[in-house]
Amino acid sequence: MGKKLTSGPFFVPLSLDGTSSGSVDFLLIGFKNLADEESTVNLSVLVCRDPFLYPGISPEVPVPITISTGTYTELPIDIPAGSCTVVKVDAGQGTFQGNNMLRVTLEGDLDEDGEGVVVALSGGKTDGRTAVSMVFKHDDFIELDD
């Protein structure tokens, strides 16, 4: 299908400001297609809901991604040349919450040299505050072997 990238694991903070109402509301994953043709990327978000201290083990499971056309564990995204789009994954009991460990994986027409899709992600609150620990630029992603 193409290149595979991962954000690497990162933690969702319990609160952005130390209060019970400061929890993260959503994860945003932005895509920009720099290619001269339509590109496709498959998106998955994975979560360890109860990260235990070693030797405890927590399984990594897919987060459901709900958009207007349905709910997916792997979302295929078609992006026309020169276009961009953002996928929003809301925090909650069935997706992710504070102190969960997330990882975003991508596979498809991805490229560091400006000939494919580039990606960035962040987490935050509806009031505009961003969780700094949840910000990844395209260069922060790790390429996976096939």
mmCIF file of C-alpha atoms in Angstrom:
data_model
loop_
_atom_site.group_PDB
_atom_site.id
_atom_site.type_symbol
_atom_site.label_atom_id
_atom_site.label_comp_id
_atom_site.label_asym_id
_atom_site.label_seq_id
_atom_site.Cartn_x
_atom_site.Cartn_y
_atom_site.Cartn_z
ATOM 1 C CA MET A 1 0.000 0.000 0.000
ATOM 2 C CA GLY A 2 2.888 2.404 0.643
ATOM 3 C CA LYS A 3 4.889 3.740 3.536
ATOM 4 C CA LYS A 4 3.942 3.047 7.137
ATOM 5 C CA LEU A 5 4.399 5.703 9.833
ATOM 6 C CA THR A 6 3.668 5.824 13.550
ATOM 7 C CA SER A 7 3.608 8.672 16.035
ATOM 8 C CA GLY A 8 5.163 6.462 18.649
ATOM 9 C CA PRO A 9 3.368 6.166 21.989
ATOM 10 C CA PHE A 10 2.323 9.280 23.882
ATOM 11 C CA PHE A 11 0.283 9.903 27.021
ATOM 12 C CA VAL A 12 -2.970 11.830 27.227
ATOM 13 C CA PRO A 13 -2.642 14.210 30.201
ATOM 14 C CA LEU A 14 -5.162 13.825 33.017
ATOM 15 C CA SER A 15 -5.764 17.588 32.899
ATOM 16 C CA LEU A 16 -4.369 20.600 31.038
ATOM 17 C CA ASP A 17 -4.697 22.874 34.062
ATOM 18 C CA GLY A 18 -4.819 20.570 37.095
ATOM 19 C CA THR A 19 -8.603 20.791 37.470
ATOM 20 C CA SER A 20 -11.191 18.047 36.989
ATOM 21 C CA SER A 21 -12.662 20.015 34.062
ATOM 22 C CA GLY A 22 -9.289 20.319 32.306
ATOM 23 C CA SER A 23 -9.277 16.918 30.597
ATOM 24 C CA VAL A 24 -8.530 16.582 26.870
ATOM 25 C CA ASP A 25 -11.681 16.679 24.701
ATOM 26 C CA PHE A 26 -10.340 15.462 21.346
ATOM 27 C CA LEU A 27 -7.452 14.343 19.154
ATOM 28 C CA LEU A 28 -7.018 16.118 15.792
ATOM 29 C CA ILE A 29 -5.120 14.452 12.939
ATOM 30 C CA GLY A 30 -4.418 16.762 10.002
ATOM 31 C CA PHE A 31 -3.384 15.727 6.497
ATOM 32 C CA LYS A 32 -2.060 17.784 3.566
ATOM 33 C CA ASN A 33 -1.615 16.197 0.127
ATOM 34 C CA LEU A 34 1.445 17.719 -1.560
ATOM 35 C CA ALA A 35 1.282 15.315 -4.525
ATOM 36 C CA ASP A 36 0.065 16.139 -8.030
ATOM 37 C CA GLU A 37 -2.631 13.451 -7.803
ATOM 38 C CA GLU A 38 -5.170 12.079 -5.342
ATOM 39 C CA SER A 39 -3.544 10.192 -2.476
ATOM 40 C CA THR A 40 -4.926 7.653 -0.018
ATOM 41 C CA VAL A 41 -3.899 7.097 3.590
ATOM 42 C CA ASN A 42 -5.252 4.516 6.053
ATOM 43 C CA LEU A 43 -5.473 5.898 9.599
ATOM 44 C CA SER A 44 -5.586 3.913 12.851
ATOM 45 C CA VAL A 45 -5.531 5.186 16.425
ATOM 46 C CA LEU A 46 -4.491 2.675 19.084
ATOM 47 C CA VAL A 47 -4.846 2.959 22.857
ATOM 48 C CA CYS A 48 -3.500 1.319 25.989
ATOM 49 C CA ARG A 49 -6.298 2.273 28.378
ATOM 50 C CA ASP A 50 -4.674 1.052 31.590
ATOM 51 C CA PRO A 51 -0.912 1.443 31.331
ATOM 52 C CA PHE A 52 0.537 -0.493 34.262
ATOM 53 C CA LEU A 53 4.014 -0.207 35.691
ATOM 54 C CA TYR A 54 6.186 -3.070 34.515
ATOM 55 C CA PRO A 55 5.829 -6.070 34.857
ATOM 56 C CA GLY A 56 2.106 -5.327 34.385
ATOM 57 C CA ILE A 57 0.995 -5.505 30.740
ATOM 58 C CA SER A 58 -1.814 -3.609 29.022
ATOM 59 C CA PRO A 59 -3.097 -4.539 25.542
ATOM 60 C CA GLU A 60 -3.045 -1.959 22.729
ATOM 61 C CA VAL A 61 -6.475 -1.875 21.047
ATOM 62 C CA PRO A 62 -7.921 0.159 18.156
ATOM 63 C CA VAL A 63 -9.906 3.295 18.970
ATOM 64 C CA PRO A 64 -13.169 3.604 17.028
ATOM 65 C CA ILE A 65 -13.056 6.597 14.650
ATOM 66 C CA THR A 66 -16.584 7.898 14.021
ATOM 67 C CA ILE A 67 -17.303 10.158 11.041
ATOM 68 C CA SER A 68 -20.496 10.910 9.113
ATOM 69 C CA THR A 69 -20.223 7.703 7.044
ATOM 70 C CA GLY A 70 -19.766 5.313 9.971
ATOM 71 C CA THR A 71 -17.341 4.032 12.584
ATOM 72 C CA TYR A 72 -13.954 2.593 11.619
ATOM 73 C CA THR A 73 -10.941 1.026 13.313
ATOM 74 C CA GLU A 74 -8.927 1.733 10.136
ATOM 75 C CA LEU A 75 -10.172 4.792 8.273
ATOM 76 C CA PRO A 76 -9.308 5.109 4.556
ATOM 77 C CA ILE A 77 -8.832 8.787 3.658
ATOM 78 C CA ASP A 78 -8.768 9.959 0.018
ATOM 79 C CA ILE A 79 -7.255 13.430 -0.388
ATOM 80 C CA PRO A 80 -7.274 15.267 -3.747
ATOM 81 C CA ALA A 81 -4.028 16.845 -4.959
ATOM 82 C CA GLY A 82 -3.191 20.047 -3.077
ATOM 83 C CA SER A 83 -5.985 19.533 -0.541
ATOM 84 C CA CYS A 84 -6.059 19.039 3.204
ATOM 85 C CA THR A 85 -8.406 17.488 5.741
ATOM 86 C CA VAL A 86 -8.623 16.932 9.490
ATOM 87 C CA VAL A 87 -9.981 13.901 11.352
ATOM 88 C CA LYS A 88 -11.325 14.508 14.864
ATOM 89 C CA VAL A 89 -11.455 11.698 17.422
ATOM 90 C CA ASP A 90 -13.465 12.678 20.488
ATOM 91 C CA ALA A 91 -12.246 11.611 23.922
ATOM 92 C CA GLY A 92 -14.600 9.484 25.971
ATOM 93 C CA GLN A 93 -15.243 6.175 27.696
ATOM 94 C CA GLY A 94 -15.154 4.148 24.442
ATOM 95 C CA THR A 95 -12.197 5.928 22.823
ATOM 96 C CA PHE A 96 -9.535 7.434 25.110
ATOM 97 C CA GLN A 97 -9.228 9.433 28.332
ATOM 98 C CA GLY A 98 -6.577 11.048 30.481
ATOM 99 C CA ASN A 99 -3.647 8.828 31.437
ATOM 100 C CA ASN A 100 -4.243 6.546 28.441
ATOM 101 C CA MET A 101 -1.341 5.907 26.078
ATOM 102 C CA LEU A 102 -2.137 6.536 22.396
ATOM 103 C CA ARG A 103 -0.356 5.754 19.136
ATOM 104 C CA VAL A 104 -1.384 6.932 15.655
ATOM 105 C CA THR A 105 -0.439 4.764 12.661
ATOM 106 C CA LEU A 106 -0.670 5.624 8.979
ATOM 107 C CA GLU A 107 -0.132 3.662 5.806
ATOM 108 C CA GLY A 108 -0.297 4.871 2.226
ATOM 109 C CA ASP A 109 0.933 7.663 -0.007
ATOM 110 C CA LEU A 110 3.141 9.268 2.641
ATOM 111 C CA ASP A 111 6.346 11.121 1.868
ATOM 112 C CA GLU A 112 8.891 13.287 3.672
ATOM 113 C CA ASP A 113 10.089 14.902 0.415
ATOM 114 C CA GLY A 114 6.874 16.758 -0.418
ATOM 115 C CA GLU A 115 5.660 14.218 -2.988
ATOM 116 C CA GLY A 116 2.835 12.725 -0.949
ATOM 117 C CA VAL A 117 0.739 13.265 2.151
ATOM 118 C CA VAL A 118 2.184 14.894 5.265
ATOM 119 C CA VAL A 119 0.528 14.650 8.677
ATOM 120 C CA ALA A 120 0.395 16.442 12.028
ATOM 121 C CA LEU A 121 -1.620 15.745 15.157
ATOM 122 C CA SER A 122 -2.575 17.462 18.370
ATOM 123 C CA GLY A 123 -4.930 17.037 21.278
ATOM 124 C CA GLY A 124 -6.834 19.715 23.106
ATOM 125 C CA LYS A 125 -9.960 21.205 24.569
ATOM 126 C CA THR A 126 -12.936 22.819 22.899
ATOM 127 C CA ASP A 127 -11.897 26.157 24.449
ATOM 128 C CA GLY A 128 -8.783 26.172 22.223
ATOM 129 C CA ARG A 129 -6.127 24.977 24.670
ATOM 130 C CA THR A 130 -3.664 22.407 23.291
ATOM 131 C CA ALA A 131 -2.077 19.501 25.148
ATOM 132 C CA VAL A 132 1.590 20.124 24.338
ATOM 133 C CA SER A 133 2.489 16.486 25.016
ATOM 134 C CA MET A 134 0.035 15.467 22.257
ATOM 135 C CA VAL A 135 1.539 17.578 19.447
ATOM 136 C CA PHE A 136 3.383 15.728 16.668
ATOM 137 C CA LYS A 137 4.658 17.331 13.462
ATOM 138 C CA HIS A 138 5.242 15.181 10.375
ATOM 139 C CA ASP A 139 8.979 14.974 11.095
ATOM 140 C CA ASP A 140 8.217 13.475 14.535
ATOM 141 C CA PHE A 141 6.652 10.353 12.996
ATOM 142 C CA ILE A 142 8.709 7.152 12.749
ATOM 143 C CA GLU A 143 8.837 5.081 9.561
ATOM 144 C CA LEU A 144 7.984 1.411 10.072
ATOM 145 C CA ASP A 145 9.457 -1.470 8.096
ATOM 146 C CA ASP A 146 7.091 -3.563 6.006
#
